[in-house]
Short mmCIF file of C-alpha atoms in Angstrom, two decimals:
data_model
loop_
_atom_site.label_atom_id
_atom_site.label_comp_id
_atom_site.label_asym_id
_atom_site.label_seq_id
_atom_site.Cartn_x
_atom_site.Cartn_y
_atom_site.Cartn_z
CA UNK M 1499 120.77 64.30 92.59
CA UNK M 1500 118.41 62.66 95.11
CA UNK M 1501 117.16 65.90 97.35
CA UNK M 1502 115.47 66.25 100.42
CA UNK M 1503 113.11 69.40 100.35
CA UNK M 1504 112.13 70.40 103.70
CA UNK M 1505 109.01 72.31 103.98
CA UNK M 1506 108.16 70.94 99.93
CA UNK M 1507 104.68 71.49 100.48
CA UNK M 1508 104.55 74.87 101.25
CA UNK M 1509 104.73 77.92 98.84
CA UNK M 1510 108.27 78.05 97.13
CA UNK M 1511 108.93 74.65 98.02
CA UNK M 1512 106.29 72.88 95.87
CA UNK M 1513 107.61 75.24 93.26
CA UNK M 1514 111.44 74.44 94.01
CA UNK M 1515 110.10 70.63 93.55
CA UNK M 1516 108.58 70.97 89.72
CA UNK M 1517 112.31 72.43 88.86
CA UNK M 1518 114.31 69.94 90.58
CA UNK M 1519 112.44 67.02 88.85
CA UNK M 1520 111.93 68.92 85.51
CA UNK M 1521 116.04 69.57 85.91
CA UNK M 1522 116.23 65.84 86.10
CA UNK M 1523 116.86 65.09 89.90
CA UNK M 1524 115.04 63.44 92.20
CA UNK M 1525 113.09 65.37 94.85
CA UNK M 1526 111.71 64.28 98.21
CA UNK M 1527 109.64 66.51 100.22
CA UNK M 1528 109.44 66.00 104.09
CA UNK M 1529 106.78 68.80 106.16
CA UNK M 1530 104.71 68.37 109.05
CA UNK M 1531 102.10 70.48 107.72
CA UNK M 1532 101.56 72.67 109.92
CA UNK M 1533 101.62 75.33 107.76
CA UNK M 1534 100.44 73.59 104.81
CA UNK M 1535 97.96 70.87 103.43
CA UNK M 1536 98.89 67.03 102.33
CA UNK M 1537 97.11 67.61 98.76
CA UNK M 1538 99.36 69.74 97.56
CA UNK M 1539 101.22 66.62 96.59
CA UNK M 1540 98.67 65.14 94.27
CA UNK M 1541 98.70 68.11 92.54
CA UNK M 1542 102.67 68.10 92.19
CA UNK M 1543 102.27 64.58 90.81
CA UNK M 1544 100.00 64.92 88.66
CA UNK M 1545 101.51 68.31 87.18
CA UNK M 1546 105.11 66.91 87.16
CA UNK M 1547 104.21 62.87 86.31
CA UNK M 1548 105.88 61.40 88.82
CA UNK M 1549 105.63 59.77 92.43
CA UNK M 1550 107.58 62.16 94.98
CA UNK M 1551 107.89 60.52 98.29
CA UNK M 1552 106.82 62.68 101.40
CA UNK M 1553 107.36 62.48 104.84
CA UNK M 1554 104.96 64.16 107.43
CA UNK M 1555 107.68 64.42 110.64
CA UNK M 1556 108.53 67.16 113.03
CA UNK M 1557 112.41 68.35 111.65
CA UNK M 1558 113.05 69.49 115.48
CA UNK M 1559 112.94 65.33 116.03
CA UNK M 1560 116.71 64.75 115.74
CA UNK M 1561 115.83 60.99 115.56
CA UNK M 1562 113.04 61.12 113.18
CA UNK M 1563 115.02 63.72 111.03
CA UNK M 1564 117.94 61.30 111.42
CA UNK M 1565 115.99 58.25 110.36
CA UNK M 1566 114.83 59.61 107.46
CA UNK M 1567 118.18 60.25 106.68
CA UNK M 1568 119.38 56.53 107.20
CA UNK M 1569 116.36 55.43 105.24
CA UNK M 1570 117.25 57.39 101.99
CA UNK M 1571 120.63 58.17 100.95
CA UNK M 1572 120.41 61.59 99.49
CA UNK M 1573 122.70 64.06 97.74
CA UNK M 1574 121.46 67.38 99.08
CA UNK M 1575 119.20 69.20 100.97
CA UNK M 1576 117.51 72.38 100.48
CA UNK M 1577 115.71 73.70 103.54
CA UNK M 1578 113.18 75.62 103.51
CA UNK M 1579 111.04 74.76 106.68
CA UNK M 1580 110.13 76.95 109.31
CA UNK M 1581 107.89 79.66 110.74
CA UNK M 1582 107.71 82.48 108.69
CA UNK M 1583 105.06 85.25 109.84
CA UNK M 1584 106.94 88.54 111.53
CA UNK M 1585 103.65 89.31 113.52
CA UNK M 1586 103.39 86.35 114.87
CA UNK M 1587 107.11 85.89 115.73
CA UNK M 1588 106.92 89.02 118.24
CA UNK M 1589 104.16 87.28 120.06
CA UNK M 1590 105.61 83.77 119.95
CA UNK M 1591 109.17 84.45 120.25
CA UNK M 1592 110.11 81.51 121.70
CA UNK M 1593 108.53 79.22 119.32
CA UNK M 1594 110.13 80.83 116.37
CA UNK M 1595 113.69 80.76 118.10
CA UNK M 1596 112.90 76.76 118.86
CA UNK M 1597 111.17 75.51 115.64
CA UNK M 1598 113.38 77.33 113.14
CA UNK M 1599 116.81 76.79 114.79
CA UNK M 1600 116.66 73.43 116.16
CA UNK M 1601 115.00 72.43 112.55
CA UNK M 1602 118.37 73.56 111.21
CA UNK M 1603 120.50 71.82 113.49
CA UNK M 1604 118.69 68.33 113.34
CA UNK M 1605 118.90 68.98 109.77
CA UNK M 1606 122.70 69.62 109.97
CA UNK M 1607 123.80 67.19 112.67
CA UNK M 1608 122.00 64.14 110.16
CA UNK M 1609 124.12 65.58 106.81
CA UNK M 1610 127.08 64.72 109.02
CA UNK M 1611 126.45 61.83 110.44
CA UNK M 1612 124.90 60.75 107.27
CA UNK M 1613 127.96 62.41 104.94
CA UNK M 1614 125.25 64.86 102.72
CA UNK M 1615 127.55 67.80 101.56
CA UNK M 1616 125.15 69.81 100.15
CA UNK M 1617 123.11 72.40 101.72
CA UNK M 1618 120.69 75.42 99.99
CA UNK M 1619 119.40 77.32 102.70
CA UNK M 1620 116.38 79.48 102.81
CA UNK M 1621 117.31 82.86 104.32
CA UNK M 1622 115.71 86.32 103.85
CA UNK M 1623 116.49 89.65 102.73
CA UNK M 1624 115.35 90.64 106.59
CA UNK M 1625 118.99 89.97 107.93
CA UNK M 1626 119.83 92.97 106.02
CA UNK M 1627 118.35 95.06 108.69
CA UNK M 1628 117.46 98.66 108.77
CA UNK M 1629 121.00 100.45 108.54
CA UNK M 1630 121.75 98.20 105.24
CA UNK M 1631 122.15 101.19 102.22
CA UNK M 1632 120.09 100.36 99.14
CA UNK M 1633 120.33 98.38 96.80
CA UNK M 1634 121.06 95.67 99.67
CA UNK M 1635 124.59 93.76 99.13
CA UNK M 1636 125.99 90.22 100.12
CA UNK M 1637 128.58 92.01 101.45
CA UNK M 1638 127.02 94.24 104.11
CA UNK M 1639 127.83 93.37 107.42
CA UNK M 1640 126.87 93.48 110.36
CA UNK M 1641 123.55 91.12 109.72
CA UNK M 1642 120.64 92.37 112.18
CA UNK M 1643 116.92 91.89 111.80
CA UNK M 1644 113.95 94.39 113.79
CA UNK M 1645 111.84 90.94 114.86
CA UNK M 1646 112.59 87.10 115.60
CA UNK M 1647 111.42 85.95 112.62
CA UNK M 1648 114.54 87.50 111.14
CA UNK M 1649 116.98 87.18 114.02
CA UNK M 1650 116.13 83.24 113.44
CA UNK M 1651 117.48 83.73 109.57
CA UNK M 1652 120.11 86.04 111.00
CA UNK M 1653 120.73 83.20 113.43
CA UNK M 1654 120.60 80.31 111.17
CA UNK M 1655 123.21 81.77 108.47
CA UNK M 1656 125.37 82.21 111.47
CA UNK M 1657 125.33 78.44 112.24
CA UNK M 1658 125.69 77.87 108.88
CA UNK M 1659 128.77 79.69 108.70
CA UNK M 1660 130.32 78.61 112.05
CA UNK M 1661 129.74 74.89 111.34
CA UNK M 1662 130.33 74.33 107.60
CA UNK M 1663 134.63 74.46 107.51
CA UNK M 1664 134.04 71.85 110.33
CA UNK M 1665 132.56 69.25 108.25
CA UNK M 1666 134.55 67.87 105.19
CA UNK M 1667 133.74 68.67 101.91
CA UNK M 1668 130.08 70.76 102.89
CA UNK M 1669 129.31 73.64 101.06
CA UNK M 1670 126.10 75.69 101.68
CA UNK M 1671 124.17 78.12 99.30
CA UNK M 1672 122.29 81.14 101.58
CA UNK M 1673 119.24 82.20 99.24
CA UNK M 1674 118.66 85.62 100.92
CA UNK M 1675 114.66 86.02 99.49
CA UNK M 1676 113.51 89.33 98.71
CA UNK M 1677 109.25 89.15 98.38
CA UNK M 1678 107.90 86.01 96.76
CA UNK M 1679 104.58 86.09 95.15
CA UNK M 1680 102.24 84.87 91.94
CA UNK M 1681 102.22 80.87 91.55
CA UNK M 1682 102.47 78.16 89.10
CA UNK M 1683 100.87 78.91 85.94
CA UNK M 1684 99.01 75.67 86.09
CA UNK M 1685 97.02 77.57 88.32
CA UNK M 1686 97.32 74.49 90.78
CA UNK M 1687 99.65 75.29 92.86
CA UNK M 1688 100.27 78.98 95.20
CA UNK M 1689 100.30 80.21 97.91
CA UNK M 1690 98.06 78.97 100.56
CA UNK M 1691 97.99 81.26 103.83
CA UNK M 1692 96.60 79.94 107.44
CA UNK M 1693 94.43 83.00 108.48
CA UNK M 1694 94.59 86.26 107.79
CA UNK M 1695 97.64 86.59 105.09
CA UNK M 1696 100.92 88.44 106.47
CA UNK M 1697 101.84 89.24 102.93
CA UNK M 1698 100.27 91.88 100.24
CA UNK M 1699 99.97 89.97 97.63
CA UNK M 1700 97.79 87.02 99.05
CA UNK M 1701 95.49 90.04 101.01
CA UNK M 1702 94.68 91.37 97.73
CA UNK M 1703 94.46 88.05 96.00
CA UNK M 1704 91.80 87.11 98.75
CA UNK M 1705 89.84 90.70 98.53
CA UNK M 1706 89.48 89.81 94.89
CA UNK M 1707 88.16 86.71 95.51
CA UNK M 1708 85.83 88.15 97.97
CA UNK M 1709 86.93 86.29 101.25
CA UNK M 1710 88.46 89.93 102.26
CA UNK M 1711 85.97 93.01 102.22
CA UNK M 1712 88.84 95.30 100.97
CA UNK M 1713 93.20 96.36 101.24
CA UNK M 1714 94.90 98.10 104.24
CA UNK M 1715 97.79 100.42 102.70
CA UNK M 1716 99.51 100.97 105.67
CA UNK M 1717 100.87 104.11 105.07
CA UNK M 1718 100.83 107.03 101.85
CA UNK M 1719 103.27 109.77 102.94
CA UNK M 1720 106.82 107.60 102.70
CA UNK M 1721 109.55 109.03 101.02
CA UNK M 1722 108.62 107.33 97.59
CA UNK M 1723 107.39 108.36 94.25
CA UNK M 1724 103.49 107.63 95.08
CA UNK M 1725 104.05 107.76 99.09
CA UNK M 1726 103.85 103.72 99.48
CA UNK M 1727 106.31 101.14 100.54
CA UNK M 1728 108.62 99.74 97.58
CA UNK M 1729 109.44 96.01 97.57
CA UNK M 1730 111.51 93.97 95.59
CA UNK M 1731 108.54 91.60 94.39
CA UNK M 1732 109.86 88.16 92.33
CA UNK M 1733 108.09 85.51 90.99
CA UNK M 1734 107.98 82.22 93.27
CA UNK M 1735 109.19 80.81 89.85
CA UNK M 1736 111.98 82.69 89.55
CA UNK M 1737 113.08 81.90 92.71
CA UNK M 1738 112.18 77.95 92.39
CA UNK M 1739 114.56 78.45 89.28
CA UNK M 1740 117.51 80.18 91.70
CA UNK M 1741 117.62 77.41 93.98
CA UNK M 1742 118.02 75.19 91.12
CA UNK M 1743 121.09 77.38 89.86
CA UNK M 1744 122.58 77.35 93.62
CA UNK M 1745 122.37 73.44 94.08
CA UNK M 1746 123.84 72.86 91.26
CA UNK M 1747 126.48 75.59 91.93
CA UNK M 1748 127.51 74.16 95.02
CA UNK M 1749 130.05 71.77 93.97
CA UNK M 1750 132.05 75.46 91.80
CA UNK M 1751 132.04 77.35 95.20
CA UNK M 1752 135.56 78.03 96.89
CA UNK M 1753 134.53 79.15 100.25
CA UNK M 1754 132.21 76.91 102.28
CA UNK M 1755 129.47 79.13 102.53
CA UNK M 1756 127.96 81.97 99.87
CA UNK M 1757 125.18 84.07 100.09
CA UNK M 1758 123.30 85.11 97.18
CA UNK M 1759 120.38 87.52 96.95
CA UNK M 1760 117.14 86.49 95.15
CA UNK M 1761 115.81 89.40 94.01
CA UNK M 1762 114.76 91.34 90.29
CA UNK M 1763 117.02 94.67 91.92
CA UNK M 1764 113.84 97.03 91.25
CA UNK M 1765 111.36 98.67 94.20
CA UNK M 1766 107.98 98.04 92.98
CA UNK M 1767 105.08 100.12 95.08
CA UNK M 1768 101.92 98.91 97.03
CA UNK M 1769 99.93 101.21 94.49
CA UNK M 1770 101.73 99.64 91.26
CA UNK M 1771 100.95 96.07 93.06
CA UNK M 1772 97.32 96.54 93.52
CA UNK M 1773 96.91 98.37 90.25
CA UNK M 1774 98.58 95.04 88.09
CA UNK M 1775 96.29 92.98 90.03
CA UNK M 1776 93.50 95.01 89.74
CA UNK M 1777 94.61 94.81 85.71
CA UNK M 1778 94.63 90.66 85.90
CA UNK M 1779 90.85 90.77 87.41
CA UNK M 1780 89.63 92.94 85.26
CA UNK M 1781 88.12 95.51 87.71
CA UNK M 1782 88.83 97.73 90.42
CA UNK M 1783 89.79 96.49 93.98
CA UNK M 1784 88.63 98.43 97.55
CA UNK M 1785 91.40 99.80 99.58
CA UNK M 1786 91.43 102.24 102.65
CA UNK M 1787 94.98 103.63 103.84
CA UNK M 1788 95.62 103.13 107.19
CA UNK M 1789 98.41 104.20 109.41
CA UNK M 1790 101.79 102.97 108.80
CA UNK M 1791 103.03 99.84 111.07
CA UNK M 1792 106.12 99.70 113.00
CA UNK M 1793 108.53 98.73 111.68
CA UNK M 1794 108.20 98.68 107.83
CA UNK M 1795 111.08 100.10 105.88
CA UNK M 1796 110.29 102.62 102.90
CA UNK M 1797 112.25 100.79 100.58
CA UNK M 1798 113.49 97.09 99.76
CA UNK M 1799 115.26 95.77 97.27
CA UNK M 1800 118.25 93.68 95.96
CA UNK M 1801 121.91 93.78 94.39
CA UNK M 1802 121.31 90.60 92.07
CA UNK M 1803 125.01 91.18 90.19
CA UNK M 1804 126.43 88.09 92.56
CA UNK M 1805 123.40 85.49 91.64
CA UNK M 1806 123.61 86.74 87.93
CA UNK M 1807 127.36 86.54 87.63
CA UNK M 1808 127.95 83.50 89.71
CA UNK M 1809 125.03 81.07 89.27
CA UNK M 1810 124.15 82.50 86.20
CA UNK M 1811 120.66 83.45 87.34
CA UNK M 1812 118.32 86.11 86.69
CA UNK M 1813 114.87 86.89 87.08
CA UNK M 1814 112.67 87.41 84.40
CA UNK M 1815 109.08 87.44 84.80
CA UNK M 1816 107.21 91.01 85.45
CA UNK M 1817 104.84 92.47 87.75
CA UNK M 1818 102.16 92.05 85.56
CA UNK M 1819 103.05 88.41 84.62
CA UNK M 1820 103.44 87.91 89.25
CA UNK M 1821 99.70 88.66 89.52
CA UNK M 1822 98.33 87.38 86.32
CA UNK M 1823 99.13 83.80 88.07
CA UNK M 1824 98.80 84.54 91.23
CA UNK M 1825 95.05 85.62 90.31
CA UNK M 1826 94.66 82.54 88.38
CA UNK M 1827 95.54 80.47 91.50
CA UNK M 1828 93.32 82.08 93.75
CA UNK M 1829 90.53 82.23 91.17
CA UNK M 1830 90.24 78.78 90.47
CA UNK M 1831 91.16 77.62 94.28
CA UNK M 1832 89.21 80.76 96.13
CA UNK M 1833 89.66 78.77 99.36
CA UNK M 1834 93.05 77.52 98.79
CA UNK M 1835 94.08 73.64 98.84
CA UNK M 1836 91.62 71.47 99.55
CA UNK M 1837 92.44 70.26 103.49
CA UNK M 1838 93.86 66.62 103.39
#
């Protein structure tokens, strides 16, 4: 299959790319890079061996979006643009609601005019909301989120859902993400932040690096075996792997739409996180515990039975295997991507 990868040079999407082409397919990437840097793609090509076309365009341009889609007949498209920090979506609510749903429905509107059938979305395990019991199922409903970033995946799947029987033959594969961290084990590609990070593993991957003097642990005294927040931490490729397994599941699924959670189904701590990074440097890694944030939930993690049973998927790299190459990443690229 020929695919368009929104948002390929990102974090997962770079990742997603390697598997499509080492699957066989055809993969091409188009990002405005806002969030991200245009040499990821040399890297990609020279890891992978091949040219992958990429488009620098603004996916809330319905005609640009749409001319790209005249341009290139492709088989499928798995989207992963879009604005991703929570803290930032409070304060820029309305940028998050624009860029990340009208991204989606330029997206959408050129598969139909343009007869693509195949959608793999990039949702979140933040529509589960707060009142979701643990582990977190496909099945619970309703789908709320406690900030815009997630109302805009909440959002988005409703779209999805509302417009897929409309269009003939288009089926669509929501990837509900659970925590996404270590990188390639190249050790050329990862993730990349703008700023300060959002996300643990990044913060500690840039205090061992020393561009961070040391960890906020927001929070000791939850209800949890060492008092800290458990996540449901898998391997970016793991999850480049699952969307591989969803696209080409697409064509088996009987309902239109189907949401399947990425995750490993275990709650891993912010203490067992820093102290398998702090095993892949090799020394010990300043922290302070701060007061807990709004907001964060004690615990997080997935039912994976549907993605295991269905796509036959299942993730299986460990903790200690997440930071070994996400420490390698930062290590040899302590500022990131170079910028161009």
């Amino acid at each position: 299959m020929r695919v368009l990868v929104s948002g390929g040079a990102g974090y997962i999407g770079p990742h997603t790319v390697l598997a499509l082409l080492a699957a066989g397919h055809e993969a091409v990437i188009v990002d405005d890079l806002s969030n991200s840097k245009a040499s990821v793609l040399n890297r990609l090509e020279s890891l992978s061996g091949q040219h992958i076309p990429m488009h620098s365009i603004d996916l809330t341009d319905r005609d640009k979006t749409d001319q790209i889609f005249a341009e290139t007949a492709f088989d499928a498209v798995i989207h992963f643009a879009g604005f991703k920090a929570v803290g930032e979506s409070v304060e820029k609510p309305l940028e998050y609601y624009e860029n990340n749903l009208d991204s989606t429905l330029s997206i959408v509107r050129a598969m139909r005019r343009h007869d693509v059938t195949k959608l793999v979305f990039s949702s979140s395990a933040t529509v589960y909301g707060p009142r979701a019991p643990l582990p977190y199922s496909e099945e619970w409903w309703p789908l709320e989120a406690t900030n815009p970033y997630g109302w805009t995946k909440v959002m988005n799947e409703q779209v999805l859902r509302d417009v897929a029987p409309t269009i003939p033959g288009l089926k669509v594969a929501l990837l509900r993400y659970f925590n996404p961290i270590g990188s390639h084990p190249s050790g050329q590609i990862g993730e990349d932040p703008n700023g300060i990070p959002n996300n643990l593993l990044p913060f500690i991957a840039q205090v061992a690096v020393g561009r961070r003097e040391k960890l906020m642990i927001f929070g000791d005294d939850y209800d949890t075996p060492d008092g800290t927040c458990l996540r449901d931490y898998i391997h970016v490729e793991d999850l480049a792997l699952g969307h591989l397994a969803a696209l080409e599941h697409l064509d088996s699924m009987k309902e239109p739409v189907r949401a399947f959670n990425l995750g490993t189904g275990q709650g891993v701590s912010v203490f067992e996180v820093l102290r398998a990074f702090e095993k892949a440097v090799g020394r010990a890694l300043p922290y302070e515990v701060a007061p807990r944030r709004a907001g964060d939930l004690a615990e997080s993690y997935a039912d994976p039975t549907r993605a295991e049973q269905e796509l036959g998927w299942k993730a299986t790299k460990s903790i200690d295997d997440m930071c070994a190459d996400a420490w390698r990443w930062q290590r040899e690229n302590p500022m990131g991507y170079p910028a161009g």
